[in-house]
Short mmCIF file of C-alpha atoms and ligand atoms in Angstrom, two decimals:
data_model
loop_
_atom_site.label_atom_id
_atom_site.label_comp_id
_atom_site.label_asym_id
_atom_site.label_seq_id
_atom_site.Cartn_x
_atom_site.Cartn_y
_atom_site.Cartn_z
CA SER A 871 -4.15 -45.31 4.32
CA GLU A 872 -3.75 -41.51 4.77
CA ALA A 873 -0.46 -41.62 3.10
CA SER A 874 -1.70 -43.39 -0.10
CA LYS A 875 -4.69 -41.05 -0.23
CA LEU A 876 -2.29 -38.05 -0.20
CA ALA A 877 -0.14 -39.64 -2.78
CA ALA A 878 -3.13 -40.12 -5.08
CA PHE A 879 -4.16 -36.40 -4.53
CA ASP A 880 -0.60 -35.20 -5.20
CA ALA A 881 -0.59 -37.28 -8.44
CA LEU A 882 -3.91 -35.77 -9.63
CA ILE A 883 -2.44 -32.20 -8.98
CA ALA A 884 0.85 -33.02 -10.70
CA GLU A 885 -1.01 -34.31 -13.81
CA ASN A 886 -3.17 -31.13 -13.90
CA GLN A 887 -6.33 -33.30 -13.35
CA ARG A 888 -9.36 -31.93 -11.43
CA ILE A 889 -10.13 -32.56 -7.89
CA GLU A 890 -13.91 -33.29 -7.46
CA PRO A 891 -16.10 -32.99 -4.45
CA SER A 892 -16.22 -36.79 -3.94
CA ASP A 893 -12.36 -37.10 -4.03
CA TRP A 894 -10.29 -37.28 -0.85
CA MET A 895 -8.37 -34.00 -0.23
CA PRO A 896 -6.12 -32.69 2.52
CA GLU A 897 -8.08 -30.70 5.10
CA ALA A 898 -5.82 -27.62 4.43
CA TYR A 899 -6.66 -27.71 0.75
CA ARG A 900 -10.44 -27.83 1.57
CA LYS A 901 -10.02 -24.95 4.10
CA THR A 902 -8.16 -22.79 1.64
CA LEU A 903 -10.73 -23.31 -1.04
CA VAL A 904 -13.65 -22.48 1.40
CA ARG A 905 -11.75 -19.37 2.48
CA GLN A 906 -11.08 -18.14 -1.16
CA MET A 907 -14.29 -19.29 -2.76
CA SER A 908 -16.60 -17.95 -0.02
CA GLN A 909 -14.74 -14.59 0.01
CA HIS A 910 -15.10 -14.44 -3.75
CA ALA A 911 -18.88 -15.12 -3.37
CA HIS A 912 -19.24 -12.46 -0.77
CA SER A 913 -17.43 -9.95 -3.02
CA GLU A 914 -19.93 -10.55 -5.73
CA ILE A 915 -22.84 -9.95 -3.29
CA ILE A 916 -21.42 -6.97 -1.50
CA GLY A 917 -20.21 -5.73 -4.90
CA MET A 918 -23.78 -5.21 -6.01
CA GLN A 919 -24.10 -2.32 -3.62
CA PRO A 920 -21.97 0.54 -5.26
CA GLU A 921 -23.77 -0.05 -8.63
CA GLY A 922 -27.14 -0.82 -7.22
CA ASN A 923 -27.19 2.53 -5.59
CA TRP A 924 -27.06 4.09 -9.16
CA ILE A 925 -29.90 2.19 -10.85
CA THR A 926 -32.47 4.82 -10.03
CA ARG A 927 -30.07 7.58 -11.24
CA ALA A 928 -28.85 6.02 -14.44
CA PRO A 929 -28.88 8.82 -17.03
CA SER A 930 -31.14 6.98 -19.60
CA LEU A 931 -33.33 4.12 -19.98
CA LYS A 932 -30.77 2.22 -21.94
CA ARG A 933 -28.01 2.81 -19.23
CA LYS A 934 -30.51 1.74 -16.60
CA ALA A 935 -31.39 -1.49 -18.34
CA ILE A 936 -27.65 -2.44 -18.83
CA LEU A 937 -26.88 -1.53 -15.19
CA MET A 938 -29.63 -3.64 -13.90
CA ALA A 939 -28.49 -6.61 -15.98
CA LYS A 940 -24.95 -6.24 -14.60
CA VAL A 941 -25.97 -6.18 -11.02
CA GLN A 942 -28.18 -9.12 -11.61
CA ASP A 943 -25.30 -10.96 -13.13
CA GLU A 944 -23.25 -10.20 -9.95
CA ALA A 945 -26.04 -11.78 -7.78
CA GLY A 946 -25.96 -14.82 -10.07
CA HIS A 947 -22.14 -15.11 -9.70
CA GLY A 948 -22.52 -14.89 -5.97
CA LEU A 949 -25.13 -17.73 -5.86
CA TYR A 950 -23.14 -19.76 -8.23
CA LEU A 951 -20.10 -19.48 -6.14
CA TYR A 952 -21.93 -20.19 -2.88
CA SER A 953 -23.23 -23.40 -4.45
CA ALA A 954 -19.73 -24.40 -5.62
CA THR A 955 -18.40 -23.67 -2.04
CA GLU A 956 -21.25 -25.85 -0.46
CA THR A 957 -19.69 -28.84 -2.26
CA LEU A 958 -16.78 -28.56 0.18
CA GLY A 959 -19.12 -29.23 3.20
CA ILE A 960 -20.01 -25.81 4.46
CA THR A 961 -23.63 -24.57 4.45
CA ARG A 962 -24.87 -21.22 2.97
CA ASP A 963 -26.01 -20.28 6.44
CA GLU A 964 -22.44 -20.71 7.85
CA MET A 965 -20.91 -18.62 5.13
CA LEU A 966 -23.43 -15.81 5.49
CA ASP A 967 -22.95 -15.82 9.17
CA GLN A 968 -19.17 -15.50 8.62
CA LEU A 969 -19.92 -12.48 6.37
CA HIS A 970 -22.33 -10.84 8.72
CA THR A 971 -20.08 -11.16 11.67
CA GLY A 972 -16.98 -9.72 9.88
CA LYS A 973 -15.20 -13.11 10.19
CA ALA A 974 -15.01 -13.59 6.39
CA LYS A 975 -13.44 -10.91 4.12
CA TYR A 976 -14.66 -9.64 0.87
CA SER A 977 -12.75 -7.65 -1.72
CA SER A 978 -11.23 -4.38 -0.37
CA ILE A 979 -12.41 -2.56 -3.55
CA PHE A 980 -16.09 -2.54 -2.42
CA ASN A 981 -15.21 -0.42 0.65
CA TYR A 982 -14.74 2.64 -1.54
CA LEU A 983 -17.73 4.96 -2.27
CA ALA A 984 -19.11 5.47 -5.74
CA PRO A 985 -20.27 9.05 -5.69
CA SER A 986 -20.47 9.88 -9.47
CA TRP A 987 -22.03 8.36 -12.51
CA ALA A 988 -18.57 8.10 -14.04
CA ASP A 989 -17.77 5.64 -11.18
CA MET A 990 -20.09 3.14 -12.96
CA GLY A 991 -17.62 3.49 -15.90
CA SER A 992 -14.54 3.08 -13.67
CA ILE A 993 -16.00 0.07 -11.84
CA GLY A 994 -16.73 -1.75 -15.07
CA TRP A 995 -13.45 -0.86 -16.74
CA LEU A 996 -11.06 -1.12 -13.85
CA VAL A 997 -12.73 -3.28 -11.22
CA ASP A 998 -14.21 -5.77 -13.66
CA GLY A 999 -10.96 -5.62 -15.68
CA ALA A 1000 -8.92 -6.54 -12.57
CA ALA A 1001 -11.45 -9.25 -11.83
CA ILE A 1002 -11.03 -10.81 -15.30
CA ALA A 1003 -7.20 -10.61 -15.09
CA ASN A 1004 -7.44 -12.41 -11.73
CA GLN A 1005 -10.13 -14.89 -12.70
CA VAL A 1006 -9.06 -16.08 -16.22
CA PRO A 1007 -6.29 -18.24 -14.73
CA LEU A 1008 -8.76 -19.53 -11.98
CA CYS A 1009 -10.70 -21.24 -14.90
CA ARG A 1010 -7.76 -23.67 -14.58
CA ALA A 1011 -7.99 -23.98 -10.81
CA SER A 1012 -7.48 -27.56 -9.67
CA TYR A 1013 -10.80 -27.81 -7.89
CA GLY A 1014 -13.38 -28.71 -10.50
CA PRO A 1015 -16.53 -26.85 -9.27
CA TYR A 1016 -14.45 -23.66 -8.88
CA GLY A 1017 -12.73 -23.82 -12.29
CA ARG A 1018 -16.01 -24.55 -14.07
CA ALA A 1019 -17.88 -21.76 -12.21
CA MET A 1020 -15.16 -19.33 -13.43
CA VAL A 1021 -15.69 -20.11 -17.13
CA ARG A 1022 -19.17 -18.71 -17.23
CA ILE A 1023 -18.43 -15.87 -14.88
CA CYS A 1024 -15.40 -14.66 -16.98
CA LYS A 1025 -17.56 -14.49 -19.99
CA GLU A 1026 -20.09 -12.20 -18.20
CA GLU A 1027 -17.29 -10.17 -16.63
CA SER A 1028 -15.89 -9.35 -20.08
CA PHE A 1029 -19.19 -7.91 -21.14
CA HIS A 1030 -19.16 -5.92 -17.80
CA GLN A 1031 -15.79 -4.57 -18.57
CA ARG A 1032 -16.76 -3.46 -22.00
CA GLN A 1033 -19.82 -1.58 -20.72
CA GLY A 1034 -17.71 0.26 -18.20
CA PHE A 1035 -15.16 1.19 -20.84
CA GLU A 1036 -18.03 2.45 -23.07
CA ILE A 1037 -19.53 4.64 -20.36
CA LEU A 1038 -16.14 6.20 -19.96
CA LEU A 1039 -15.74 6.57 -23.67
CA ALA A 1040 -19.04 8.36 -23.98
CA LEU A 1041 -18.05 10.77 -21.15
CA MET A 1042 -14.63 11.35 -22.82
CA ASN A 1043 -16.36 12.24 -26.15
CA GLY A 1044 -18.74 14.57 -24.17
CA THR A 1045 -18.44 18.04 -22.71
CA GLU A 1046 -15.54 19.28 -20.66
CA ALA A 1047 -17.45 18.72 -17.45
CA GLN A 1048 -18.05 15.14 -18.47
CA GLN A 1049 -14.40 14.62 -19.37
CA ARG A 1050 -13.45 15.94 -15.92
CA MET A 1051 -15.98 13.67 -14.29
CA ALA A 1052 -14.46 10.69 -15.95
CA GLN A 1053 -10.78 11.68 -15.09
CA GLU A 1054 -11.67 12.33 -11.56
CA SER A 1055 -13.23 8.93 -11.15
CA VAL A 1056 -10.32 7.12 -12.79
CA ASP A 1057 -7.98 9.02 -10.37
CA ARG A 1058 -9.91 7.42 -7.32
CA TRP A 1059 -10.33 3.95 -8.65
CA TYR A 1060 -6.92 3.19 -10.23
CA ALA A 1061 -4.71 2.44 -7.14
CA PRO A 1062 -7.57 0.51 -5.23
CA ALA A 1063 -8.11 -1.64 -8.41
CA LEU A 1064 -4.43 -2.52 -8.52
CA MET A 1065 -4.69 -3.61 -4.78
CA MET A 1066 -7.44 -6.12 -5.64
CA PHE A 1067 -4.76 -8.51 -6.58
CA GLY A 1068 -3.67 -8.72 -2.96
CA PRO A 1069 -0.50 -7.86 -1.07
CA PRO A 1070 2.96 -7.97 -2.78
CA ASP A 1071 4.20 -11.53 -3.16
CA ALA A 1072 6.69 -11.25 -0.29
CA GLU A 1073 3.82 -10.40 2.02
CA SER A 1074 1.23 -12.91 0.70
CA PRO A 1075 0.98 -15.75 3.20
CA ASN A 1076 -1.30 -18.00 1.17
CA SER A 1077 0.23 -17.70 -2.36
CA GLN A 1078 2.99 -20.26 -2.20
CA GLN A 1079 0.81 -23.09 -1.01
CA SER A 1080 -2.16 -22.07 -3.31
CA MET A 1081 0.13 -22.12 -6.27
CA ALA A 1082 1.61 -25.51 -5.31
CA TRP A 1083 -1.95 -26.74 -5.21
CA LYS A 1084 -2.63 -25.17 -8.56
CA ILE A 1085 -5.54 -23.18 -7.13
CA LYS A 1086 -3.76 -19.96 -8.04
CA ARG A 1087 -1.79 -20.19 -11.18
CA PHE A 1088 0.12 -16.88 -11.03
CA SER A 1089 1.28 -14.78 -8.18
CA ASN A 1090 -0.43 -11.55 -7.03
CA ASP A 1091 2.41 -9.32 -8.40
CA ASP A 1092 2.42 -11.18 -11.77
CA LEU A 1093 -1.31 -10.61 -12.26
CA ARG A 1094 -1.09 -7.02 -11.14
CA GLN A 1095 1.73 -6.43 -13.73
CA ARG A 1096 -0.40 -8.06 -16.40
CA PHE A 1097 -3.37 -5.85 -15.54
CA VAL A 1098 -1.24 -2.70 -15.79
CA ASP A 1099 0.15 -3.70 -19.16
CA MET A 1100 -3.39 -4.24 -20.30
CA ILE A 1101 -4.98 -1.01 -19.26
CA VAL A 1102 -2.25 1.47 -20.26
CA PRO A 1103 -3.16 1.31 -24.02
CA GLN A 1104 -6.80 1.32 -23.14
CA ALA A 1105 -6.34 4.52 -21.11
CA GLU A 1106 -4.54 6.06 -24.02
CA PHE A 1107 -7.53 5.16 -26.28
CA LEU A 1108 -9.97 6.71 -23.74
CA GLY A 1109 -7.76 9.85 -23.35
CA VAL A 1110 -7.65 9.53 -19.53
CA THR A 1111 -4.47 9.82 -17.56
CA LEU A 1112 -3.57 7.04 -15.05
CA PRO A 1113 -2.64 8.84 -11.79
CA ASP A 1114 0.81 7.37 -11.38
CA PRO A 1115 3.92 9.60 -12.19
CA ASP A 1116 6.14 6.54 -12.16
CA LEU A 1117 4.22 4.68 -14.86
CA ARG A 1118 6.44 4.17 -17.89
CA TRP A 1119 7.33 1.59 -20.48
CA ASN A 1120 10.45 -0.52 -19.46
CA GLU A 1121 12.06 -1.73 -22.69
CA ASP A 1122 14.38 -4.25 -20.85
CA ARG A 1123 11.54 -5.87 -18.84
CA GLY A 1124 8.99 -5.58 -21.75
CA HIS A 1125 6.49 -4.34 -19.17
CA TYR A 1126 5.29 -1.05 -17.69
CA ASP A 1127 7.05 0.06 -14.52
CA PHE A 1128 4.62 1.48 -11.91
CA GLY A 1129 4.83 3.22 -8.50
CA GLU A 1130 4.57 1.71 -5.06
CA LEU A 1131 1.03 1.39 -3.83
CA ASP A 1132 0.00 2.57 -0.42
CA TRP A 1133 -0.18 -0.80 1.42
CA ASP A 1134 -1.08 1.02 4.74
CA GLU A 1135 -4.35 2.02 3.11
CA PHE A 1136 -4.92 -1.47 1.91
CA TYR A 1137 -4.45 -3.01 5.35
CA ALA A 1138 -6.52 -0.28 6.92
CA VAL A 1139 -9.46 -1.11 4.62
CA LEU A 1140 -9.06 -4.83 5.54
CA ARG A 1141 -9.25 -3.86 9.10
CA GLY A 1142 -12.57 -2.14 8.53
CA SER A 1143 -11.69 1.53 8.30
CA GLY A 1144 -12.33 2.05 4.60
CA GLN A 1145 -14.81 4.74 3.41
CA ALA A 1146 -17.78 2.29 3.25
CA ASN A 1147 -17.06 -0.91 5.39
CA ALA A 1148 -19.61 -0.10 7.92
CA LEU A 1149 -22.17 0.95 5.34
CA ARG A 1150 -21.77 -2.13 3.20
CA LEU A 1151 -22.07 -4.54 6.14
CA ALA A 1152 -25.06 -2.67 7.65
CA LYS A 1153 -26.91 -2.78 4.27
CA ARG A 1154 -25.99 -6.50 3.82
CA ARG A 1155 -27.33 -7.40 7.36
CA ALA A 1156 -30.50 -5.36 6.73
CA ALA A 1157 -31.18 -7.14 3.36
CA HIS A 1158 -30.61 -10.49 5.09
CA ASP A 1159 -33.13 -9.67 7.92
CA GLU A 1160 -35.62 -8.32 5.39
CA GLY A 1161 -35.44 -11.55 3.44
CA ALA A 1162 -36.19 -13.83 6.48
CA TRP A 1163 -39.81 -14.25 5.35
CA VAL A 1164 -38.71 -15.54 2.08
CA ARG A 1165 -36.48 -18.22 3.63
CA GLU A 1166 -39.24 -19.17 6.01
CA ALA A 1167 -41.76 -19.49 3.28
CA ALA A 1168 -39.33 -21.55 1.22
CA ARG A 1169 -38.73 -23.81 4.14
CA ALA A 1170 -42.51 -24.25 4.83
CA TYR A 1171 -43.13 -25.00 1.19
CA ALA A 1172 -40.32 -27.57 1.08
CA GLU A 1173 -41.68 -29.26 4.27
CA ARG A 1174 -45.28 -29.37 2.86
CA ALA A 1175 -44.04 -30.78 -0.44
CA ALA A 1176 -41.89 -33.50 1.33
CA SER A 1177 -44.83 -34.49 3.64
CA SER A 1178 -47.38 -34.60 0.79
CA GLU A 1179 -45.02 -36.84 -1.16
CA ARG A 1180 -45.08 -39.33 1.75
CA LEU A 1181 -48.92 -39.50 1.66
N1 FAQ B 1255 -9.36 -7.60 -0.52
O1 FAQ B 1255 -2.09 -14.52 1.11
P1 FAQ B 1255 -2.97 -13.56 0.19
C1 FAQ B 1255 -15.58 -9.24 -8.09
C2 FAQ B 1255 -6.50 -10.99 1.98
S1 FAQ B 1255 -13.89 -9.38 -8.12
C3 FAQ B 1255 -9.59 -8.16 0.68
O2 FAQ B 1255 -2.39 -13.04 -1.08
P2 FAQ B 1255 -4.85 -15.16 -1.32
C4 FAQ B 1255 -16.29 -9.07 -9.45
C5 FAQ B 1255 -6.55 -12.52 1.80
O3 FAQ B 1255 -8.00 -12.91 1.72
C6 FAQ B 1255 -13.33 -9.50 -6.46
N2 FAQ B 1255 -8.79 -9.05 1.22
O4 FAQ B 1255 -4.38 -14.28 -0.10
C7 FAQ B 1255 -17.13 -7.77 -9.31
C8 FAQ B 1255 -5.84 -12.97 3.01
O5 FAQ B 1255 -6.62 -12.91 4.10
P3 FAQ B 1255 -7.38 -14.33 4.73
C9 FAQ B 1255 -13.38 -10.86 -5.83
C10 FAQ B 1255 -7.73 -9.42 0.49
O6 FAQ B 1255 -6.24 -15.69 -0.94
C11 FAQ B 1255 -16.74 -6.68 -10.02
C12 FAQ B 1255 -4.75 -11.88 3.17
O7 FAQ B 1255 -5.23 -10.76 2.50
N3 FAQ B 1255 -12.40 -11.72 -6.50
O8 FAQ B 1255 -16.12 -9.45 -7.16
C13 FAQ B 1255 -7.44 -8.82 -0.80
O9 FAQ B 1255 -3.83 -16.22 -1.72
C14 FAQ B 1255 -17.49 -5.41 -9.99
C15 FAQ B 1255 -3.41 -12.35 2.52
O10 FAQ B 1255 -3.52 -12.35 1.06
C16 FAQ B 1255 -11.83 -12.75 -5.82
O11 FAQ B 1255 -12.16 -12.97 -4.72
C17 FAQ B 1255 -8.31 -7.98 -1.31
N4 FAQ B 1255 -8.14 -7.33 -2.45
O12 FAQ B 1255 -4.90 -14.18 -2.56
C18 FAQ B 1255 -18.30 -7.78 -8.66
C19 FAQ B 1255 -10.96 -13.63 -6.63
N5 FAQ B 1255 -6.28 -9.47 -1.36
O13 FAQ B 1255 -8.31 -14.76 3.72
C20 FAQ B 1255 -19.08 -6.64 -8.53
C21 FAQ B 1255 -10.57 -14.91 -6.01
C22 FAQ B 1255 -5.84 -10.28 -0.29
O14 FAQ B 1255 -6.23 -15.27 4.97
C23 FAQ B 1255 -18.65 -5.41 -9.22
N6 FAQ B 1255 -9.66 -14.61 -4.93
N7 FAQ B 1255 -6.71 -10.23 0.71
O15 FAQ B 1255 -8.06 -13.76 6.08
C24 FAQ B 1255 -8.25 -14.61 -5.18
O16 FAQ B 1255 -7.85 -14.78 -6.30
C25 FAQ B 1255 -7.35 -14.55 -3.99
O17 FAQ B 1255 -8.05 -14.81 -2.79
C26 FAQ B 1255 -6.68 -13.18 -3.81
C27 FAQ B 1255 -5.83 -13.08 -2.62
C28 FAQ B 1255 -5.74 -12.87 -5.04
C29 FAQ B 1255 -7.72 -12.04 -3.78
#
């Protein structure tokens, strides 16, 4: 019966066991996972654009090779996550359709422009840094295919973060103009990176249920705090200033205090009025249309292979 299936599911969650694709699961659990995992996949694919734009302008052969490898990793993460999401009974076409029609979200962070080379440093250091802080706990997500996907993805993200940090370090050891370029970029990416963790806990409609299901292991605000505590000493090492006058160590809490973020800006970006929303979606749709012949060829090949097998 439905009640005994639910009891078995609840017991698996309570015992920190994994839910697998063939297991019974509540419809709301499935829907939440499809939402979060597909949006995560979309973020990886849309997230290729700001850095992809810089591949032809990387300042050296070495920087270009590293940047290409990173953008390829992001494509891999996206495909890996789409496959994991398909185990929940939604097709790749349906997910892409949701992205292209604006029905599905992707991370707010990719609606900001990346006009300088130093932004490749800030994206690696701050954006991948925030991604790691958010994703390491997701390695223990209750849904098996998601948690397992996260293990490999986190390993690659930590390489991504180090390469971004190293770009900024090289600039901070460079000329005054290069130091200014690095600082100016950190000034733009700091607050949007903190917003990647989602709205404050009190305004996060999904958190409570997702934590009860052990999809999310920590709240948005807890992970944001963890991230701030992590980057302050890194910023000191780099010699960059984090653009927040309220940022200071709080002895009693054992954490850094930081200023209120501009949540109006966050919601405006979610509604589509960020610097690059229109640009990102237009490029994604064009890439999809230009790839139609590849999908057709793959389908024709699969049909031919299937019919020759029958012969
Ligand atoms: N952007 O109730 P909550 C990367 C939405 S890392 C846009 O708190 P939830 C690597 C949220 O979807 C980035 N929308 O929601 C990379 C919900 O709307 P919905 C991707 C956001 O799910 C680096 C509403 O607000 N990482 O790509 C954002 O419990 C460099 C209410 O929010 C992931 O996706 C936001 N920042 O918690 C690639 C991690 N925050 O869906 C290239 C997995 C919230 O009901 C270059 N996801 N919203 O319409 C998660 O951990 C969670 O989904 C959260 C949000 C924490 C993002």
